[in-house]
Coordinates of C-alpha atoms in Angstrom, one line a residue:
M1 CA -53.6 17.5 -1.6
A2 CA -55.6 21.1 -0.1
N3 CA -56.4 19.5 3.2
K4 CA -52.1 18.9 3.2
M5 CA -51.2 22.4 2.8
Q6 CA -54.3 24.0 4.7
R7 CA -52.5 21.8 7.6
Y8 CA -49.1 23.2 6.7
E9 CA -50.4 26.8 6.4
K10 CA -48.9 28.3 9.0
E11 CA -45.4 26.4 8.2
M12 CA -45.4 27.8 4.8
K13 CA -46.1 31.1 5.8
L14 CA -42.7 30.6 7.2
F15 CA -41.3 30.1 3.7
E16 CA -42.2 34.4 3.0
P17 CA -40.0 37.0 3.3
E18 CA -42.3 38.4 6.3
S19 CA -41.1 35.6 8.2
N20 CA -37.5 36.9 8.5
L21 CA -36.3 34.0 8.8
E22 CA -32.5 32.4 8.2
V23 CA -31.9 31.7 4.9
L24 CA -28.5 29.3 5.3
S25 CA -26.5 27.1 2.5
Q26 CA -25.1 25.1 5.8
V27 CA -26.7 23.1 8.8
P28 CA -25.8 24.8 11.8
I29 CA -23.5 23.4 14.6
R30 CA -25.8 22.3 17.9
P31 CA -28.7 24.0 17.1
K32 CA -31.4 25.2 19.5
A33 CA -34.3 24.2 21.1
G34 CA -37.1 25.5 18.4
Y35 CA -34.3 27.2 16.1
Q36 CA -36.2 27.9 12.1
Y37 CA -33.9 28.8 9.4
I38 CA -35.3 28.3 5.7
Y39 CA -32.5 25.9 4.1
K40 CA -30.8 26.7 0.4
W41 CA -28.9 24.7 -2.0
D42 CA -28.1 25.5 -5.5
K43 CA -27.5 22.1 -6.8
A44 CA -30.3 20.2 -8.6
K45 CA -31.2 17.5 -5.4
C46 CA -30.8 17.1 -2.1
K47 CA -29.8 13.5 -1.2
R48 CA -30.6 13.4 2.4
Y49 CA -32.1 14.0 5.6
Y50 CA -31.1 13.4 8.7
F51 CA -34.0 13.6 11.4
K52 CA -32.5 11.4 14.5
L53 CA -30.5 12.7 17.0
K54 CA -26.9 10.1 17.5
I55 CA -26.3 10.2 20.3
G56 CA -23.8 6.8 21.1
P57 CA -21.4 4.4 18.4
G58 CA -23.7 2.5 16.9
N59 CA -27.4 2.3 16.6
D60 CA -28.0 5.0 20.1
Y61 CA -30.5 6.7 18.4
T62 CA -33.0 9.6 20.5
N63 CA -36.2 10.6 19.3
E64 CA -36.5 13.8 21.9
F65 CA -34.8 15.7 19.9
S66 CA -35.6 16.0 16.3
K67 CA -35.2 17.5 13.0
H68 CA -38.1 18.5 10.5
A69 CA -37.8 19.4 7.8
I70 CA -40.6 20.3 5.6
E71 CA -40.3 20.5 1.3
C72 CA -42.7 23.2 -0.8
S73 CA -43.1 23.4 -4.4
L74 CA -44.2 26.6 -4.5
H75 CA -40.5 27.8 -4.1
E76 CA -37.9 25.3 -5.0
K77 CA -34.6 24.3 -3.7
Q78 CA -35.5 25.1 -0.2
L79 CA -36.1 24.0 2.9
L80 CA -38.0 24.7 5.6
I81 CA -35.7 23.2 9.5
W82 CA -37.2 22.7 12.9
Y83 CA -35.8 21.7 15.5
Q84 CA -38.0 20.4 18.5
G85 CA -37.8 18.8 21.5
D86 CA -34.8 18.7 24.6
N87 CA -31.2 19.8 23.3
S88 CA -29.8 19.0 26.7
V89 CA -29.6 15.7 25.4
V90 CA -27.4 16.7 23.3
V91 CA -24.0 14.1 23.6
D92 CA -20.8 14.5 22.2
F93 CA -19.0 10.5 21.6
S94 CA -16.0 9.3 20.5
H95 CA -15.8 7.2 17.1
G96 CA -16.9 3.6 16.8
N97 CA -12.9 2.3 16.1
A98 CA -11.7 4.8 18.6
K99 CA -8.5 3.8 20.8
D100 CA -9.2 6.7 23.2
P101 CA -13.2 6.7 24.0
E102 CA -13.0 9.7 25.7
K103 CA -11.7 11.7 22.5
E104 CA -14.8 13.7 20.6
F105 CA -15.5 12.5 17.2
H106 CA -16.4 15.2 14.4
R107 CA -17.6 14.0 11.4
T108 CA -15.6 16.5 8.6
T109 CA -18.0 17.6 5.7
P110 CA -18.4 15.4 2.8
S111 CA -17.2 18.5 0.6
V112 CA -14.6 19.0 3.3
L113 CA -13.2 15.8 2.4
S114 CA -13.6 15.7 -1.7
Q115 CA -11.5 18.8 -1.8
L116 CA -9.1 17.2 0.5
R117 CA -8.5 14.4 -2.0
N118 CA -8.7 16.1 -5.2
V119 CA -5.2 18.4 -3.6
K120 CA -2.0 15.5 -4.6
E121 CA 0.4 18.7 -5.4
K122 CA 0.6 19.7 -2.0
L123 CA 2.1 18.4 2.0
P124 CA -0.6 17.6 4.0
S125 CA 1.0 20.2 6.6
Q126 CA 0.7 22.6 4.4
V127 CA -2.9 22.2 3.8
Y128 CA -3.6 21.7 7.3
S129 CA -2.1 25.3 7.3
E130 CA -4.2 26.9 5.0
L131 CA -7.5 25.9 5.7
E132 CA -7.0 26.0 9.3
L133 CA -6.5 29.8 8.7
A134 CA -9.7 29.9 6.3
T135 CA -11.7 28.1 9.1
P136 CA -10.9 29.9 11.9
E137 CA -12.7 28.6 15.0
Q138 CA -14.5 31.3 16.1
S139 CA -16.6 30.7 12.3
G140 CA -18.5 27.6 14.4
R141 CA -18.2 25.6 11.9
H142 CA -13.9 24.8 12.8
I143 CA -14.8 21.2 14.5
T144 CA -16.8 20.0 10.5
D145 CA -15.1 21.9 8.4
A146 CA -11.6 22.4 8.8
P147 CA -9.9 19.0 9.1
R148 CA -9.8 16.7 12.0
N149 CA -5.6 16.3 11.8
I150 CA -2.8 15.9 9.0
Q151 CA -3.9 12.5 9.0
Q152 CA -6.6 12.3 7.7
I153 CA -5.6 15.1 4.4
R154 CA -2.5 12.3 4.3
N155 CA -5.8 9.2 4.6
A156 CA -8.1 11.5 1.7
Q157 CA -4.7 12.2 -0.4
S158 CA -4.1 8.3 -0.5
S159 CA -7.9 8.2 -1.7
G160 CA -7.8 9.9 -4.1
R161 CA -4.7 8.7 -5.9
K162 CA -5.9 5.3 -5.3
A163 CA -9.1 6.0 -7.2
E164 CA -6.5 8.2 -9.9
R165 CA -4.5 4.5 -10.0
L166 CA -6.7 2.0 -10.9
S167 CA -9.1 4.3 -13.6
M168 CA -10.8 2.3 -16.3
D169 CA -7.5 3.3 -18.6
A170 CA -5.3 1.4 -15.7
I171 CA -7.4 -1.5 -16.2
G172 CA -6.9 -1.5 -19.8
T173 CA -3.7 -1.0 -19.3
L174 CA -3.3 -4.1 -17.4
N175 CA -4.6 -6.6 -19.7
E176 CA -3.3 -5.1 -22.4
L177 CA 0.1 -6.1 -20.8
R178 CA -0.6 -9.9 -19.8
S179 CA -2.0 -11.0 -22.9
E180 CA 1.2 -9.0 -25.1
S181 CA 3.9 -8.7 -22.8
H182 CA 2.8 -11.6 -20.3
F183 CA 4.5 -9.8 -17.3
V184 CA 1.3 -8.8 -15.5
N185 CA 0.0 -12.8 -14.8
D186 CA -2.2 -12.0 -12.2
I187 CA -5.1 -9.1 -11.7
H188 CA -7.8 -9.1 -8.4
L189 CA -9.7 -6.5 -8.2
A190 CA -12.0 -7.2 -5.7
P191 CA -12.5 -7.0 -2.8
S192 CA -9.4 -5.4 -2.9
L193 CA -6.3 -4.6 -6.2
L194 CA -4.2 -7.4 -6.2
V195 CA -1.6 -7.5 -9.1
I196 CA 1.5 -10.1 -9.9
C197 CA 4.3 -10.0 -12.7
F198 CA 6.6 -12.0 -13.7
K199 CA 8.5 -13.0 -17.1
S200 CA 8.2 -16.9 -17.1
N201 CA 11.7 -16.6 -18.7
T202 CA 12.7 -15.2 -15.6
I203 CA 11.5 -17.9 -13.6
E204 CA 13.2 -20.3 -16.1
E205 CA 16.1 -18.9 -15.0
F206 CA 16.1 -19.4 -11.8
K207 CA 15.1 -23.0 -12.7
Q208 CA 17.8 -23.5 -14.3
L209 CA 20.4 -22.9 -11.2
F210 CA 18.7 -26.0 -9.3
N211 CA 20.1 -29.1 -8.5
R212 CA 23.1 -28.0 -9.7
E213 CA 26.6 -30.5 -8.4
D214 CA 28.6 -27.5 -9.6
L215 CA 26.7 -24.9 -7.7
F216 CA 25.3 -23.6 -4.6
L217 CA 21.8 -23.1 -4.0
P218 CA 19.9 -19.5 -4.4
S219 CA 18.4 -17.8 -1.8
L220 CA 15.5 -16.2 -2.2
T221 CA 14.5 -12.8 -0.1
Y222 CA 10.8 -11.6 -0.4
D223 CA 10.9 -7.8 0.6
T224 CA 7.4 -6.0 2.1
N225 CA 8.9 -3.3 3.8
T226 CA 11.8 -1.6 2.2
F227 CA 10.3 -0.1 -1.0
K228 CA 7.5 2.4 0.2
M229 CA 4.6 3.3 -2.1
N230 CA 1.5 6.2 -1.6
A231 CA -1.6 4.1 -2.2
Y232 CA -0.2 0.8 -2.3
N233 CA 2.3 -2.3 -0.7
L234 CA 5.4 -3.3 -2.7
S235 CA 6.3 -6.7 -2.1
I236 CA 9.4 -8.3 -4.4
L237 CA 10.6 -11.8 -4.2
T238 CA 14.2 -11.9 -5.2
Y239 CA 17.1 -14.6 -6.1
R240 CA 20.9 -14.8 -5.7
Q241 CA 22.3 -15.4 -9.8
T242 CA 24.8 -18.1 -8.1
E243 CA 26.4 -18.5 -11.2
F244 CA 28.6 -15.6 -10.5
E245 CA 30.7 -14.1 -8.9
E246 CA 29.2 -11.4 -7.0
L247 CA 25.4 -13.4 -6.6
P248 CA 23.4 -10.4 -7.6
V249 CA 20.4 -10.3 -6.7
I250 CA 17.6 -10.5 -9.6
P251 CA 14.1 -9.4 -8.9
L252 CA 12.3 -12.3 -10.1
M253 CA 8.3 -11.4 -8.8
F254 CA 6.5 -8.1 -8.3
M255 CA 3.2 -7.3 -6.7
I256 CA 1.5 -4.5 -5.6
H257 CA -1.3 -4.9 -3.6
E258 CA -3.3 -3.4 -1.1
D259 CA -4.4 -6.1 1.7
K260 CA -1.2 -5.7 3.6
L261 CA -3.0 -9.3 5.7
G262 CA -2.1 -12.4 5.2
A263 CA -4.7 -12.8 2.0
A264 CA -2.5 -11.2 -0.6
H265 CA 0.6 -12.9 1.0
N266 CA -1.0 -16.1 1.0
F267 CA -2.3 -15.7 -2.5
F268 CA 1.4 -14.7 -3.6
F269 CA 2.8 -18.0 -2.2
M270 CA 0.0 -19.9 -3.8
R271 CA 1.2 -18.6 -7.1
L272 CA 4.7 -19.5 -7.0
E273 CA 4.1 -22.8 -5.8
Q274 CA 2.1 -23.6 -9.0
L275 CA 4.6 -21.5 -11.2
I276 CA 7.5 -23.8 -9.6
P277 CA 6.3 -26.5 -8.2
E278 CA 10.4 -28.0 -8.0
L279 CA 10.8 -26.1 -5.5
E280 CA 8.8 -29.0 -3.4
T281 CA 11.8 -31.3 -4.6
T282 CA 14.7 -28.8 -4.0
E283 CA 16.7 -29.8 -1.4
T284 CA 17.7 -26.6 1.1
M285 CA 16.2 -23.8 -0.8
V286 CA 15.9 -20.6 1.8
T287 CA 13.7 -17.6 2.1
I288 CA 15.1 -14.7 3.5
T289 CA 12.0 -12.1 5.1
E290 CA 10.9 -10.0 8.0
N291 CA 9.5 -11.4 11.2
D292 CA 6.0 -10.3 9.6
E293 CA 3.9 -13.5 11.5
N294 CA 1.3 -13.2 7.9
V295 CA 4.5 -13.9 5.7
I296 CA 6.3 -16.6 7.7
N297 CA 1.8 -18.3 7.8
A298 CA 2.0 -17.8 4.3
I299 CA 5.2 -19.9 3.4
K300 CA 4.6 -22.8 6.1
K301 CA 0.9 -22.8 4.7
Y302 CA 1.8 -22.7 0.9
C303 CA 5.6 -24.2 1.0
P304 CA 6.0 -25.5 3.5
H305 CA 9.6 -27.4 2.2
I306 CA 11.5 -23.7 1.8
S307 CA 13.5 -22.8 5.0
I308 CA 13.2 -19.5 6.5
L309 CA 15.7 -16.9 7.4
R310 CA 15.3 -14.0 9.2
N311 CA 16.4 -11.0 8.0
W312 CA 18.7 -9.7 10.4
Q313 CA 19.2 -6.0 8.5
H314 CA 14.9 -6.1 10.0
A315 CA 15.5 -7.1 13.3
L316 CA 18.0 -4.4 13.5
K317 CA 15.7 -2.0 12.4
D318 CA 13.8 -3.0 15.5
I319 CA 16.0 -3.0 17.7
K320 CA 16.6 0.6 16.8
K321 CA 12.8 1.7 17.0
N322 CA 12.5 0.0 20.1
L323 CA 15.6 1.9 21.8
Q324 CA 13.5 4.9 21.0
I325 CA 10.4 3.5 22.4
L326 CA 12.5 3.3 25.3
E327 CA 14.1 7.0 25.7
I328 CA 18.1 5.1 25.0
T329 CA 18.4 7.9 22.7
D330 CA 21.8 8.9 23.4
E331 CA 24.3 8.2 20.2
K332 CA 27.4 6.4 21.9
E333 CA 24.7 3.6 23.8
V334 CA 22.9 2.9 20.8
K335 CA 25.9 1.9 18.5
E336 CA 26.5 0.3 22.0
Y337 CA 23.7 -2.0 21.8
E338 CA 23.7 -2.1 17.9
S339 CA 27.5 -3.1 18.0
D340 CA 26.6 -6.1 20.4
F341 CA 24.2 -7.5 18.7
M342 CA 26.4 -7.8 15.6
R343 CA 28.6 -9.4 17.3
L344 CA 26.0 -11.6 18.8
L345 CA 25.0 -12.1 14.9
D346 CA 28.9 -13.0 14.4
Q347 CA 29.5 -15.6 17.1
E348 CA 30.7 -19.3 15.7
S349 CA 28.1 -21.6 17.4
M350 CA 24.3 -21.5 19.3
G351 CA 26.8 -21.9 22.5
D352 CA 29.7 -19.4 22.4
Y353 CA 26.3 -16.7 21.8
K354 CA 24.2 -18.1 24.4
S355 CA 27.5 -17.5 26.6
I356 CA 28.1 -13.7 25.1
L357 CA 24.2 -13.0 26.3
A358 CA 24.0 -13.8 29.2
Q359 CA 26.9 -11.2 30.1
M360 CA 25.3 -8.7 28.3
Y361 CA 22.0 -9.7 30.3
L362 CA 23.7 -9.3 33.9
K363 CA 26.5 -6.5 32.9
K364 CA 25.6 -4.6 30.2
W365 CA 21.9 -3.9 29.3
K366 CA 19.1 -2.5 30.9
R367 CA 16.9 -4.5 32.1
D368 CA 14.0 -3.2 29.7
F369 CA 15.9 -3.3 26.8
S370 CA 16.8 -7.3 27.8
N371 CA 13.4 -8.1 28.3
Y372 CA 12.5 -6.7 25.1
F373 CA 15.4 -8.7 22.7
D374 CA 14.3 -11.9 24.8
E375 CA 11.7 -12.1 24.0
H376 CA 11.4 -10.7 20.1
I377 CA 15.3 -11.0 19.1
D378 CA 17.1 -13.6 20.8
C379 CA 14.0 -16.6 19.7
D380 CA 14.7 -16.3 16.1
M381 CA 18.4 -15.9 16.6
N382 CA 19.2 -19.5 15.0
I383 CA 17.6 -18.4 12.0
M384 CA 19.9 -15.7 11.2
A385 CA 23.1 -15.3 12.9
A386 CA 25.8 -16.4 11.2
W387 CA 26.0 -20.1 12.5
A388 CA 22.2 -20.6 11.3
L389 CA 22.8 -19.0 7.2
R390 CA 26.3 -20.8 7.5
S391 CA 25.1 -24.9 6.7
F392 CA 23.4 -22.6 4.2
G393 CA 26.1 -21.8 2.3
L394 CA 25.2 -17.8 3.7
S395 CA 26.7 -15.4 5.7
L396 CA 25.7 -12.3 7.3
D397 CA 27.3 -10.2 4.2
S398 CA 25.2 -12.4 1.2
I399 CA 22.0 -10.8 3.0
D400 CA 23.1 -7.4 3.5
S401 CA 21.0 -6.0 0.9
H402 CA 22.2 -2.7 1.1
S403 CA 26.8 -4.0 -0.2
N404 CA 26.3 -2.5 -3.7
E405 CA 23.5 -4.3 -4.7
S406 CA 22.5 -2.9 -7.9
F407 CA 19.0 -3.9 -8.2
Y408 CA 18.4 -2.6 -4.6
L409 CA 20.8 0.7 -5.7
T410 CA 18.2 0.6 -8.6
M411 CA 14.5 0.1 -7.3
K412 CA 15.6 3.0 -4.8
Q413 CA 17.5 5.7 -6.7
F414 CA 14.5 5.6 -9.5
D415 CA 11.5 6.4 -7.3
G416 CA 9.7 8.0 -9.8
W417 CA 7.1 4.4 -10.0
K418 CA 5.6 6.0 -6.3
S419 CA 3.6 8.4 -8.1
Y420 CA 2.9 6.4 -11.4
S421 CA -0.7 4.7 -11.9
V422 CA -0.8 1.0 -11.0
D423 CA -0.3 -0.1 -14.8
M424 CA 2.7 3.1 -15.7
M425 CA 4.6 1.1 -12.0
V426 CA 3.8 -2.4 -13.7
I427 CA 5.5 -1.1 -17.2
C428 CA 8.7 0.1 -14.9
F429 CA 9.1 -3.1 -13.4
M430 CA 8.7 -4.5 -16.7
R431 CA 11.3 -2.8 -18.1
I432 CA 14.0 -3.5 -14.8
D433 CA 13.2 -6.2 -15.1
E434 CA 14.5 -6.6 -18.2
F435 CA 17.7 -4.3 -17.7
F436 CA 18.9 -7.4 -15.3
M437 CA 17.9 -10.2 -17.7
D438 CA 20.3 -8.5 -20.3
K439 CA 23.0 -8.1 -17.2
I440 CA 23.1 -12.1 -16.9
T441 CA 23.0 -12.8 -21.0
R442 CA 25.9 -10.0 -21.1
G443 CA 27.9 -11.6 -17.9
R444 CA 27.6 -14.9 -19.6
L445 CA 29.2 -13.7 -22.4
S446 CA 31.7 -11.6 -20.3
M447 CA 30.7 -8.3 -21.9
G448 CA 28.6 -6.8 -18.2
D449 CA 29.0 -5.9 -14.7
Y450 CA 29.1 -9.7 -13.8
T451 CA 31.9 -12.7 -13.2
L452 CA 30.9 -15.4 -14.3
R453 CA 33.2 -18.5 -12.3
E454 CA 35.6 -19.9 -14.2
H455 CA 34.6 -22.7 -15.0
L456 CA 31.1 -21.8 -16.8
S457 CA 33.8 -19.8 -19.6
D458 CA 32.8 -22.5 -22.4
S459 CA 29.4 -23.3 -21.5
Y460 CA 27.8 -19.7 -23.2
C461 CA 28.1 -19.0 -26.9
Q462 CA 26.5 -15.7 -28.4
D463 CA 24.3 -16.9 -31.1
D464 CA 21.2 -13.6 -30.8
V465 CA 22.1 -10.3 -31.2
V466 CA 22.7 -8.7 -27.5
A467 CA 21.0 -6.0 -25.9
E468 CA 23.4 -2.6 -25.9
A469 CA 25.0 -1.9 -22.2
I470 CA 23.0 0.5 -20.3
S471 CA 23.7 2.6 -17.0
V472 CA 21.5 2.8 -14.2
D473 CA 20.8 6.4 -15.2
Q474 CA 20.1 5.8 -18.5
L475 CA 17.3 2.9 -17.9
I476 CA 15.8 5.5 -15.8
N477 CA 16.0 8.5 -18.0
S478 CA 14.4 6.3 -20.7
I479 CA 12.0 4.6 -17.6
E480 CA 10.8 8.3 -17.4
C481 CA 11.1 9.4 -20.9
E482 CA 8.3 5.9 -21.7
M483 CA 6.3 7.8 -19.3
K484 CA 6.3 10.9 -20.4
S485 CA 5.4 9.3 -23.7
R486 CA 2.3 7.0 -22.5
K487 CA 1.1 10.2 -19.9
S488 CA 0.9 12.3 -23.6
M489 CA -0.4 10.3 -25.4
R490 CA -3.3 9.6 -22.6
K491 CA -4.3 12.8 -22.6
R492 CA -4.8 13.7 -26.4
M493 CA -7.0 10.2 -26.8
N494 CA -8.9 11.1 -23.7
G495 CA -9.3 14.5 -25.3
I496 CA -10.3 14.2 -28.6
K497 CA -13.5 15.7 -29.3
R498 CA -16.0 12.9 -31.9
P499 CA -19.7 13.3 -32.9
S500 CA -22.3 12.7 -30.3
T501 CA -23.7 9.6 -33.1
A502 CA -19.6 8.4 -32.9
I503 CA -19.4 8.6 -29.0
E504 CA -22.6 6.7 -28.6
V505 CA -21.6 3.8 -29.9
D506 CA -18.1 4.3 -28.7
T507 CA -19.7 3.9 -25.6
K508 CA -21.4 0.6 -25.9
E509 CA -18.4 -0.9 -27.4
E510 CA -15.6 0.4 -24.7
N511 CA -18.8 -0.6 -22.2
E512 CA -18.7 -4.2 -23.5
K513 CA -15.3 -4.0 -24.1
R514 CA -15.2 -3.7 -20.9
R515 CA -17.7 -6.2 -19.1
A516 CA -15.9 -9.1 -20.8
I517 CA -12.9 -7.8 -18.7
S518 CA -14.4 -7.1 -15.7
Q519 CA -16.0 -10.9 -16.3
A520 CA -12.8 -12.5 -17.2
V521 CA -10.9 -11.2 -14.6
D522 CA -13.7 -12.6 -12.3
T523 CA -13.6 -15.9 -13.5
V524 CA -9.7 -16.4 -12.5
V525 CA -10.3 -14.9 -9.5
Q526 CA -12.9 -17.4 -8.6
E527 CA -10.9 -20.6 -10.3
L528 CA -7.9 -19.1 -8.0
L529 CA -9.8 -19.0 -4.8
E530 CA -11.8 -22.8 -5.5
D531 CA -7.8 -23.9 -6.2
E532 CA -7.1 -22.5 -3.0
T533 CA -9.8 -23.7 -1.2

């Protein structure tokens, strides 16, 4: 020990005030060779030391310019930092995943990212402006102490919300809902969150519409893009209740998921096939969905007997986006393209469609749009246009989710669930599901908004108490009140102060309970994955 102290005697003297070294609490940006300073921190531990210089993406490092850190036990929470070598080897480079290889990458400090994750009540643009002003470029730390852009703030806020939503309290509530209400049926925590919700009586209601000579087959709609969420994705499977003249849209299954790729959709349709094996023997069952390759592949893999139709509304949205990309923005011209698409959709046969399309290609449309239409729209007209829908007892209007569809309007009118924790979101969906099942019950007894088909007027009688009719506004108000009550209760429970001994006992019991929950979930996931394999 004495030999080491003698060896570094010169360096130890640099810790003394007489050395006149700068004392910093932040690492300087781009220091020169030979630069020395004392790094001092307030926290009890220093977790990381950096010694090599990274000069490119991947594992491209150099020792030609390095940082040396010396710690002295006589000076707590301080380090002597000394840069040595040739600082000319320092180069800027892009991030390993960057699309633009010429764009320099500078890692934002962890403290700034942590700050961004905790600011959830402000808009990203507002946060960006405030931090930009607080970190002037003249300081030299602007590139690491300020957010890179508004998208980085948006991503950090989303990460913060996600961590908050997936708390142990939320997981516990989800498991309670699974055991008590049986609305939550699948919970995956790893590798990413996935929750599938439905009521068994809703599934049975749907099955009752199969193979009926007095009714045409109900169509399914799988929607993954209509309802936007902040931290997670929401996919909903709905069906048309064909007992009623209005053909109301009824929710069948909900899925909250992190993964937007194929894994989540694969699992969803695998579960659908397990829950309703009757789909395999049901003639001309159709699913209407957007042009998502992951969704289409999942349906073909797990429910190959279901015919897939493309939602023309989503196709129209894609056309509008492409018009903007092609800089076709004149309002009158855009309306003409939209009108042309609707005219093509409404033709009586494929032959009529091809004849009119040829005229538009030759005389009316710009070449770039014609190329886009030929590649992305024309190939799906045989599963989207009126003549294709007619063979399934459907029409363009029956797929129009904006034409007085109370389910879609209810979901859009009540968007409070977007800011709730996962378990609170699930409770919202459960109340909405109950709301529409009550509407079906009242409709069968001629007491509600739905008109039962005439030949079924004597099929149902009132044996049980029927839930009182409520409006959408009343539904939303009741859900909001329930959410406030649950949040208040959770806050009070988390804020209860217990004696220290009781805390140790409660913590142990709680940990055992959580461990049991985790093991149960892992077992279920493993079994399902083995079934899928």
